[in-house]
PDB file of C-alpha atoms and ligand atoms in Angstrom:
ATOM      1  CA  MET B 145      -6.533-142.874 127.577  1.00  0.00           C
ATOM      2  CA  HIS B 146      -4.349-140.623 125.408  1.00  0.00           C
ATOM      3  CA  LYS B 147      -5.581-139.992 121.897  1.00  0.00           C
ATOM      4  CA  ALA B 148      -3.246-141.701 119.445  1.00  0.00           C
ATOM      5  CA  SER B 149      -1.175-139.232 117.419  1.00  0.00           C
ATOM      6  CA  PHE B 150       0.770-139.400 114.196  1.00  0.00           C
ATOM      7  CA  PHE B 151       4.261-137.881 114.444  1.00  0.00           C
ATOM      8  CA  ALA B 152       6.751-137.489 111.608  1.00  0.00           C
ATOM      9  CA  VAL B 153      10.419-136.690 112.132  1.00  0.00           C
ATOM     10  CA  GLU B 154      12.042-134.794 109.273  1.00  0.00           C
ATOM     11  CA  GLY B 155      15.431-133.282 108.559  1.00  0.00           C
ATOM     12  CA  VAL B 156      18.420-133.252 106.256  1.00  0.00           C
ATOM     13  CA  ASP B 157      20.498-136.425 105.912  1.00  0.00           C
ATOM     14  CA  GLY B 158      22.527-137.035 109.050  1.00  0.00           C
ATOM     15  CA  SER B 159      20.357-134.862 111.321  1.00  0.00           C
ATOM     16  CA  GLY B 160      19.840-137.755 113.765  1.00  0.00           C
ATOM     17  CA  LYS B 161      16.289-138.743 112.851  1.00  0.00           C
ATOM     18  CA  SER B 162      16.434-142.458 113.559  1.00  0.00           C
ATOM     19  CA  GLY B 163      17.751-142.037 117.125  1.00  0.00           C
ATOM     20  CA  MET B 164      15.134-139.328 117.624  1.00  0.00           C
ATOM     21  CA  VAL B 165      12.318-141.621 116.459  1.00  0.00           C
ATOM     22  CA  ALA B 166      13.385-144.255 119.000  1.00  0.00           C
ATOM     23  CA  GLY B 167      13.647-141.576 121.712  1.00  0.00           C
ATOM     24  CA  ILE B 168      10.137-140.246 121.040  1.00  0.00           C
ATOM     25  CA  VAL B 169       8.633-143.752 121.012  1.00  0.00           C
ATOM     26  CA  ALA B 170      10.298-144.531 124.362  1.00  0.00           C
ATOM     27  CA  HIS B 171       9.127-141.219 125.841  1.00  0.00           C
ATOM     28  CA  LEU B 172       5.525-141.743 124.693  1.00  0.00           C
ATOM     29  CA  ALA B 173       5.510-145.304 126.062  1.00  0.00           C
ATOM     30  CA  ASP B 174       6.851-144.041 129.439  1.00  0.00           C
ATOM     31  CA  SER B 175       4.034-141.530 129.582  1.00  0.00           C
ATOM     32  CA  GLY B 176       1.432-144.256 129.011  1.00  0.00           C
ATOM     33  CA  ALA B 177       0.885-143.653 125.287  1.00  0.00           C
ATOM     34  CA  PRO B 178       2.009-146.751 123.337  1.00  0.00           C
ATOM     35  CA  ALA B 179       3.666-145.956 120.014  1.00  0.00           C
ATOM     36  CA  ILE B 180       5.416-147.673 117.131  1.00  0.00           C
ATOM     37  CA  ALA B 181       8.457-146.562 115.141  1.00  0.00           C
ATOM     38  CA  THR B 182       8.344-146.788 111.362  1.00  0.00           C
ATOM     39  CA  ARG B 183      10.072-145.201 108.364  1.00  0.00           C
ATOM     40  CA  GLU B 184       9.799-143.964 104.800  1.00  0.00           C
ATOM     41  CA  PRO B 185      10.437-144.959 102.190  1.00  0.00           C
ATOM     42  CA  GLY B 186       9.624-148.333 103.771  1.00  0.00           C
ATOM     43  CA  GLY B 187       7.580-149.415 106.748  1.00  0.00           C
ATOM     44  CA  THR B 188       5.910-152.313 104.895  1.00  0.00           C
ATOM     45  CA  PRO B 189       7.429-155.225 102.925  1.00  0.00           C
ATOM     46  CA  GLN B 190       6.214-153.523  99.730  1.00  0.00           C
ATOM     47  CA  GLY B 191       7.669-150.176 100.792  1.00  0.00           C
ATOM     48  CA  GLU B 192      10.989-151.726 101.821  1.00  0.00           C
ATOM     49  CA  LYS B 193      11.301-153.238  98.320  1.00  0.00           C
ATOM     50  CA  ILE B 194      10.686-149.807  96.806  1.00  0.00           C
ATOM     51  CA  ARG B 195      13.233-148.354  99.241  1.00  0.00           C
ATOM     52  CA  SER B 196      15.957-150.688  98.022  1.00  0.00           C
ATOM     53  CA  LEU B 197      15.109-149.896  94.392  1.00  0.00           C
ATOM     54  CA  LEU B 198      15.336-146.165  95.101  1.00  0.00           C
ATOM     55  CA  LEU B 199      18.269-145.882  97.460  1.00  0.00           C
ATOM     56  CA  SER B 200      20.847-148.375  96.235  1.00  0.00           C
ATOM     57  CA  GLY B 201      22.752-147.827  93.046  1.00  0.00           C
ATOM     58  CA  ALA B 202      23.837-144.713  91.242  1.00  0.00           C
ATOM     59  CA  ASP B 203      22.132-141.352  91.409  1.00  0.00           C
ATOM     60  CA  HIS B 204      19.919-140.631  88.386  1.00  0.00           C
ATOM     61  CA  ALA B 205      18.945-144.302  88.232  1.00  0.00           C
ATOM     62  CA  TRP B 206      15.337-143.074  87.967  1.00  0.00           C
ATOM     63  CA  ASP B 207      13.654-140.217  86.231  1.00  0.00           C
ATOM     64  CA  GLN B 208      12.425-137.685  88.817  1.00  0.00           C
ATOM     65  CA  GLN B 209       8.797-138.486  87.928  1.00  0.00           C
ATOM     66  CA  SER B 210       9.428-142.183  88.596  1.00  0.00           C
ATOM     67  CA  GLU B 211      11.175-141.295  91.838  1.00  0.00           C
ATOM     68  CA  LEU B 212       8.193-139.209  92.994  1.00  0.00           C
ATOM     69  CA  LEU B 213       5.680-141.908  92.042  1.00  0.00           C
ATOM     70  CA  MET B 214       7.715-144.629  93.788  1.00  0.00           C
ATOM     71  CA  MET B 215       8.029-142.560  96.980  1.00  0.00           C
ATOM     72  CA  THR B 216       4.270-142.013  96.812  1.00  0.00           C
ATOM     73  CA  ALA B 217       3.548-145.692  96.092  1.00  0.00           C
ATOM     74  CA  ALA B 218       5.572-146.697  99.159  1.00  0.00           C
ATOM     75  CA  ARG B 219       3.575-144.126 101.183  1.00  0.00           C
ATOM     76  CA  VAL B 220       0.205-145.455  99.961  1.00  0.00           C
ATOM     77  CA  GLU B 221       1.126-148.934 101.271  1.00  0.00           C
ATOM     78  CA  HIS B 222       2.467-147.449 104.512  1.00  0.00           C
ATOM     79  CA  VAL B 223      -0.618-145.338 105.233  1.00  0.00           C
ATOM     80  CA  ARG B 224      -3.173-148.041 104.393  1.00  0.00           C
ATOM     81  CA  ARG B 225      -1.411-151.037 105.936  1.00  0.00           C
ATOM     82  CA  ILE B 226       0.371-149.508 108.950  1.00  0.00           C
ATOM     83  CA  ILE B 227      -0.317-145.870 109.821  1.00  0.00           C
ATOM     84  CA  LEU B 228      -4.141-145.740 109.762  1.00  0.00           C
ATOM     85  CA  PRO B 229      -4.758-149.223 111.229  1.00  0.00           C
ATOM     86  CA  THR B 230      -2.293-148.496 114.071  1.00  0.00           C
ATOM     87  CA  LEU B 231      -3.899-145.138 114.919  1.00  0.00           C
ATOM     88  CA  GLU B 232      -7.324-146.803 114.849  1.00  0.00           C
ATOM     89  CA  ARG B 233      -6.105-149.229 117.522  1.00  0.00           C
ATOM     90  CA  GLY B 234      -5.244-146.245 119.735  1.00  0.00           C
ATOM     91  CA  ILE B 235      -1.477-146.594 119.206  1.00  0.00           C
ATOM     92  CA  SER B 236       0.595-143.588 118.173  1.00  0.00           C
ATOM     93  CA  VAL B 237       2.866-143.702 115.129  1.00  0.00           C
ATOM     94  CA  VAL B 238       6.305-142.079 114.861  1.00  0.00           C
ATOM     95  CA  SER B 239       7.602-142.109 111.297  1.00  0.00           C
ATOM     96  CA  ASP B 240      11.170-141.396 110.227  1.00  0.00           C
ATOM     97  CA  ARG B 241      10.196-139.111 107.274  1.00  0.00           C
ATOM     98  CA  TYR B 242       6.829-138.651 105.539  1.00  0.00           C
ATOM     99  CA  VAL B 243       5.436-136.403 102.781  1.00  0.00           C
ATOM    100  CA  GLY B 244       7.438-133.419 104.100  1.00  0.00           C
ATOM    101  CA  SER B 245      10.507-135.216 102.706  1.00  0.00           C
ATOM    102  CA  THR B 246       8.866-135.497  99.293  1.00  0.00           C
ATOM    103  CA  ILE B 247       8.088-131.772  99.297  1.00  0.00           C
ATOM    104  CA  ALA B 248      11.694-131.087 100.330  1.00  0.00           C
ATOM    105  CA  TYR B 249      13.648-133.604  98.205  1.00  0.00           C
ATOM    106  CA  GLN B 250      11.544-134.042  95.063  1.00  0.00           C
ATOM    107  CA  GLY B 251      10.108-130.512  95.280  1.00  0.00           C
ATOM    108  CA  ALA B 252      12.770-128.073  96.493  1.00  0.00           C
ATOM    109  CA  GLY B 253      15.662-130.470  95.763  1.00  0.00           C
ATOM    110  CA  ARG B 254      14.762-131.811  92.319  1.00  0.00           C
ATOM    111  CA  GLY B 255      12.655-128.809  91.321  1.00  0.00           C
ATOM    112  CA  MET B 256       9.280-130.531  90.905  1.00  0.00           C
ATOM    113  CA  SER B 257       6.131-128.505  91.537  1.00  0.00           C
ATOM    114  CA  GLU B 258       5.025-128.466  95.169  1.00  0.00           C
ATOM    115  CA  SER B 259       1.359-128.128  94.200  1.00  0.00           C
ATOM    116  CA  TYR B 260       1.667-131.240  92.013  1.00  0.00           C
ATOM    117  CA  ILE B 261       3.260-133.166  94.906  1.00  0.00           C
ATOM    118  CA  ARG B 262       0.503-132.058  97.309  1.00  0.00           C
ATOM    119  CA  HIS B 263      -2.201-132.910  94.757  1.00  0.00           C
ATOM    120  CA  LEU B 264      -0.693-136.367  94.151  1.00  0.00           C
ATOM    121  CA  HIS B 265      -0.540-136.919  97.910  1.00  0.00           C
ATOM    122  CA  LYS B 266      -4.216-136.066  98.326  1.00  0.00           C
ATOM    123  CA  GLU B 267      -5.321-138.246  95.424  1.00  0.00           C
ATOM    124  CA  ALA B 268      -3.087-141.246  96.128  1.00  0.00           C
ATOM    125  CA  VAL B 269      -2.795-141.264  99.909  1.00  0.00           C
ATOM    126  CA  GLY B 270      -5.769-139.184 101.040  1.00  0.00           C
ATOM    127  CA  ASP B 271      -5.825-136.203 103.363  1.00  0.00           C
ATOM    128  CA  VAL B 272      -3.540-137.908 105.859  1.00  0.00           C
ATOM    129  CA  TRP B 273      -1.078-135.472 107.435  1.00  0.00           C
ATOM    130  CA  PRO B 274       0.932-135.862 110.657  1.00  0.00           C
ATOM    131  CA  ASP B 275      -0.536-134.317 113.807  1.00  0.00           C
ATOM    132  CA  LEU B 276       2.963-133.028 114.530  1.00  0.00           C
ATOM    133  CA  VAL B 277       6.119-132.859 112.403  1.00  0.00           C
ATOM    134  CA  VAL B 278       9.387-132.623 114.349  1.00  0.00           C
ATOM    135  CA  ILE B 279      11.993-130.970 112.126  1.00  0.00           C
ATOM    136  CA  LEU B 280      15.604-131.551 113.134  1.00  0.00           C
ATOM    137  CA  ASP B 281      17.259-128.441 111.808  1.00  0.00           C
ATOM    138  CA  LEU B 282      20.956-128.731 110.989  1.00  0.00           C
ATOM    139  CA  ASP B 283      23.508-127.173 108.651  1.00  0.00           C
ATOM    140  CA  PRO B 284      23.640-129.777 105.835  1.00  0.00           C
ATOM    141  CA  GLU B 285      27.428-129.597 105.733  1.00  0.00           C
ATOM    142  CA  ILE B 286      27.490-131.102 109.241  1.00  0.00           C
ATOM    143  CA  GLY B 287      24.719-133.587 108.419  1.00  0.00           C
ATOM    144  CA  LEU B 288      26.444-134.835 105.283  1.00  0.00           C
ATOM    145  CA  ALA B 289      29.755-135.320 107.094  1.00  0.00           C
ATOM    146  CA  ARG B 290      27.932-137.346 109.789  1.00  0.00           C
ATOM    147  CA  SER B 291      26.082-139.560 107.328  1.00  0.00           C
ATOM    148  CA  ARG B 292      29.123-140.168 105.108  1.00  0.00           C
ATOM    149  CA  GLN B 293      30.962-141.389 108.191  1.00  0.00           C
ATOM    150  CA  ARG B 294      28.076-143.691 109.075  1.00  0.00           C
ATOM    151  CA  LEU B 295      27.686-145.045 105.524  1.00  0.00           C
ATOM    152  CA  SER B 296      31.359-145.918 105.209  1.00  0.00           C
ATOM    153  CA  ALA B 297      31.531-147.427 108.723  1.00  0.00           C
ATOM    154  CA  GLY B 298      28.517-149.655 108.068  1.00  0.00           C
ATOM    155  CA  ALA B 299      29.223-150.193 104.351  1.00  0.00           C
ATOM    156  CA  ILE B 300      25.537-149.445 103.736  1.00  0.00           C
ATOM    157  CA  ASP B 301      24.666-149.097 100.078  1.00  0.00           C
ATOM    158  CA  GLU B 302      22.185-146.270 100.646  1.00  0.00           C
ATOM    159  CA  GLY B 303      24.348-143.341  99.701  1.00  0.00           C
ATOM    160  CA  ARG B 304      22.278-142.145  96.781  1.00  0.00           C
ATOM    161  CA  PHE B 305      20.861-138.896  98.151  1.00  0.00           C
ATOM    162  CA  GLU B 306      24.019-138.146 100.112  1.00  0.00           C
ATOM    163  CA  THR B 307      25.976-137.891  96.862  1.00  0.00           C
ATOM    164  CA  LEU B 308      24.045-134.849  95.653  1.00  0.00           C
ATOM    165  CA  ASP B 309      25.727-131.503  96.112  1.00  0.00           C
ATOM    166  CA  LEU B 310      25.600-129.172  99.082  1.00  0.00           C
ATOM    167  CA  ASP B 311      23.279-126.694  97.340  1.00  0.00           C
ATOM    168  CA  PHE B 312      20.722-129.471  96.928  1.00  0.00           C
ATOM    169  CA  HIS B 313      20.837-130.161 100.670  1.00  0.00           C
ATOM    170  CA  ARG B 314      20.624-126.436 101.480  1.00  0.00           C
ATOM    171  CA  ARG B 315      17.362-126.303  99.504  1.00  0.00           C
ATOM    172  CA  ILE B 316      16.113-129.309 101.502  1.00  0.00           C
ATOM    173  CA  ARG B 317      16.828-127.568 104.799  1.00  0.00           C
ATOM    174  CA  GLN B 318      15.123-124.375 103.621  1.00  0.00           C
ATOM    175  CA  SER B 319      12.079-126.319 102.430  1.00  0.00           C
ATOM    176  CA  PHE B 320      11.583-127.874 105.881  1.00  0.00           C
ATOM    177  CA  LEU B 321      11.800-124.402 107.465  1.00  0.00           C
ATOM    178  CA  ASP B 322       9.315-123.062 104.891  1.00  0.00           C
ATOM    179  CA  GLN B 323       6.905-125.933 105.583  1.00  0.00           C
ATOM    180  CA  ALA B 324       7.089-125.132 109.316  1.00  0.00           C
ATOM    181  CA  ALA B 325       6.438-121.437 108.653  1.00  0.00           C
ATOM    182  CA  LYS B 326       3.443-122.292 106.450  1.00  0.00           C
ATOM    183  CA  THR B 327       1.653-124.449 109.060  1.00  0.00           C
ATOM    184  CA  PRO B 328       3.255-123.617 112.427  1.00  0.00           C
ATOM    185  CA  ALA B 329       0.565-125.438 114.450  1.00  0.00           C
ATOM    186  CA  ARG B 330       1.656-128.728 112.891  1.00  0.00           C
ATOM    187  CA  HIS B 331       5.444-128.281 113.095  1.00  0.00           C
ATOM    188  CA  VAL B 332       8.184-127.802 115.664  1.00  0.00           C
ATOM    189  CA  VAL B 333      11.697-126.892 114.590  1.00  0.00           C
ATOM    190  CA  ILE B 334      14.430-128.317 116.825  1.00  0.00           C
ATOM    191  CA  ASP B 335      18.065-127.221 116.734  1.00  0.00           C
ATOM    192  CA  ALA B 336      19.851-130.520 115.939  1.00  0.00           C
ATOM    193  CA  LEU B 337      23.313-129.277 116.891  1.00  0.00           C
ATOM    194  CA  GLY B 338      24.441-130.917 120.130  1.00  0.00           C
ATOM    195  CA  THR B 339      24.716-134.370 121.639  1.00  0.00           C
ATOM    196  CA  PRO B 340      21.915-136.843 120.879  1.00  0.00           C
ATOM    197  CA  ASP B 341      20.739-136.519 124.515  1.00  0.00           C
ATOM    198  CA  GLU B 342      20.590-132.721 124.319  1.00  0.00           C
ATOM    199  CA  VAL B 343      18.698-132.728 121.025  1.00  0.00           C
ATOM    200  CA  ARG B 344      16.282-135.422 122.261  1.00  0.00           C
ATOM    201  CA  ALA B 345      15.548-133.391 125.415  1.00  0.00           C
ATOM    202  CA  ARG B 346      14.718-130.343 123.256  1.00  0.00           C
ATOM    203  CA  ALA B 347      12.364-132.377 121.077  1.00  0.00           C
ATOM    204  CA  ILE B 348      10.618-134.009 124.035  1.00  0.00           C
ATOM    205  CA  ASP B 349      10.075-130.622 125.704  1.00  0.00           C
ATOM    206  CA  ALA B 350       8.529-129.323 122.471  1.00  0.00           C
ATOM    207  CA  ILE B 351       6.292-132.401 122.150  1.00  0.00           C
ATOM    208  CA  GLU B 352       5.116-132.023 125.759  1.00  0.00           C
ATOM    209  CA  MET B 353       4.268-128.353 125.164  1.00  0.00           C
ATOM    210  CA  TRP B 354       2.335-129.334 122.059  1.00  0.00           C
ATOM    211  CA  ARG B 355       0.460-132.099 123.927  1.00  0.00           C
ATOM    212  CA  ALA B 356      -0.380-129.744 126.815  1.00  0.00           C
ATOM    213  CA  ALA B 357      -1.693-127.085 124.421  1.00  0.00           C
ATOM    214  CA  ARG B 358      -3.873-129.701 122.725  1.00  0.00           C
ATOM    215  CA  LYS B 359      -5.674-130.883 125.873  1.00  0.00           C
TER     216      LYS B 359
HETATM  217  P1  TYD E1450      16.687-141.840 105.285  1.00  0.00           P
HETATM  218  O1  TYD E1450      16.773-143.317 105.480  1.00  0.00           O
HETATM  219  O2  TYD E1450      15.972-141.034 106.263  1.00  0.00           O
HETATM  220  O3  TYD E1450      18.152-141.311 105.095  1.00  0.00           O
HETATM  221  P2  TYD E1450      19.102-140.677 106.188  1.00  0.00           P
HETATM  222  O4  TYD E1450      18.975-141.500 107.427  1.00  0.00           O
HETATM  223  O5  TYD E1450      20.433-140.787 105.534  1.00  0.00           O
HETATM  224  O6  TYD E1450      18.643-139.280 106.375  1.00  0.00           O
HETATM  225  O7  TYD E1450      15.998-141.495 103.886  1.00  0.00           O
HETATM  226  C1  TYD E1450      16.497-142.009 102.717  1.00  0.00           C
HETATM  227  C2  TYD E1450      16.612-140.971 101.637  1.00  0.00           C
HETATM  228  O8  TYD E1450      15.360-140.875 100.923  1.00  0.00           O
HETATM  229  C3  TYD E1450      16.927-139.581 102.127  1.00  0.00           C
HETATM  230  O9  TYD E1450      18.094-139.133 101.476  1.00  0.00           O
HETATM  231  C4  TYD E1450      15.743-138.742 101.703  1.00  0.00           C
HETATM  232  C5  TYD E1450      15.088-139.520 100.614  1.00  0.00           C
HETATM  233  N1  TYD E1450      13.620-139.320 100.489  1.00  0.00           N
HETATM  234  C6  TYD E1450      13.105-138.606  99.406  1.00  0.00           C
HETATM  235  O10 TYD E1450      13.852-138.127  98.556  1.00  0.00           O
HETATM  236  N2  TYD E1450      11.750-138.431  99.298  1.00  0.00           N
HETATM  237  C7  TYD E1450      10.877-138.954 100.204  1.00  0.00           C
HETATM  238  O11 TYD E1450       9.646-138.793 100.068  1.00  0.00           O
HETATM  239  C8  TYD E1450      11.420-139.704 101.314  1.00  0.00           C
HETATM  240  C9  TYD E1450      10.498-140.309 102.331  1.00  0.00           C
HETATM  241  C10 TYD E1450      12.797-139.872 101.413  1.00  0.00           C
END
């Protein structure tokens, strides 16, 4: 039996994470490793409530401290109710975003201290880190154009973080690259420019190399 693994998919808005999560889950299942797809903020009824509080409505609806604590609260529920119990059953978990997004958005984006965010994570959530983080790397200008198109087509009221300026999103992209450079064994950076099929193939190749190296 394959050992269950915890994967997180990270990237700027509009980098194609949700399709990628589904693609990784399908690939793992095909290779005999059952997996579930989940997301943050969200993944539990409690977390989904926090998600709608955070992501609908105007920007600056919350103080940045409140925003950080709410993201973390959603993660506590997610880790305790979904992520750890699923891994314990031998089923892999693929999460659309995890604490890497908090380091990028609340840290590099909003300017909060990264050491504070990491400390809060350890205290609140525990030392639970993904086995592998797949970073979909994309110029945020392209990502923002993609997600604006999607938000207006679907009339989804989740535009909050997309409304922040381009510099904010450039800091997010750089933070993901910095996180990968800091712990390369736990990250792969995938060029997210291309068709969804092309980008998925790149990610799956990288995951297979990582799995082979781990055996
Ligand atoms: P997501 O649904 O992934 O948005 P998109 O599909 O448009 O990329 O994530 C929602 C937003 O929440 C996204 O803009 C990033 C933000 N976010 C944080 O700021 N901090 C966090 O810890 C997480 C998990 C998400």
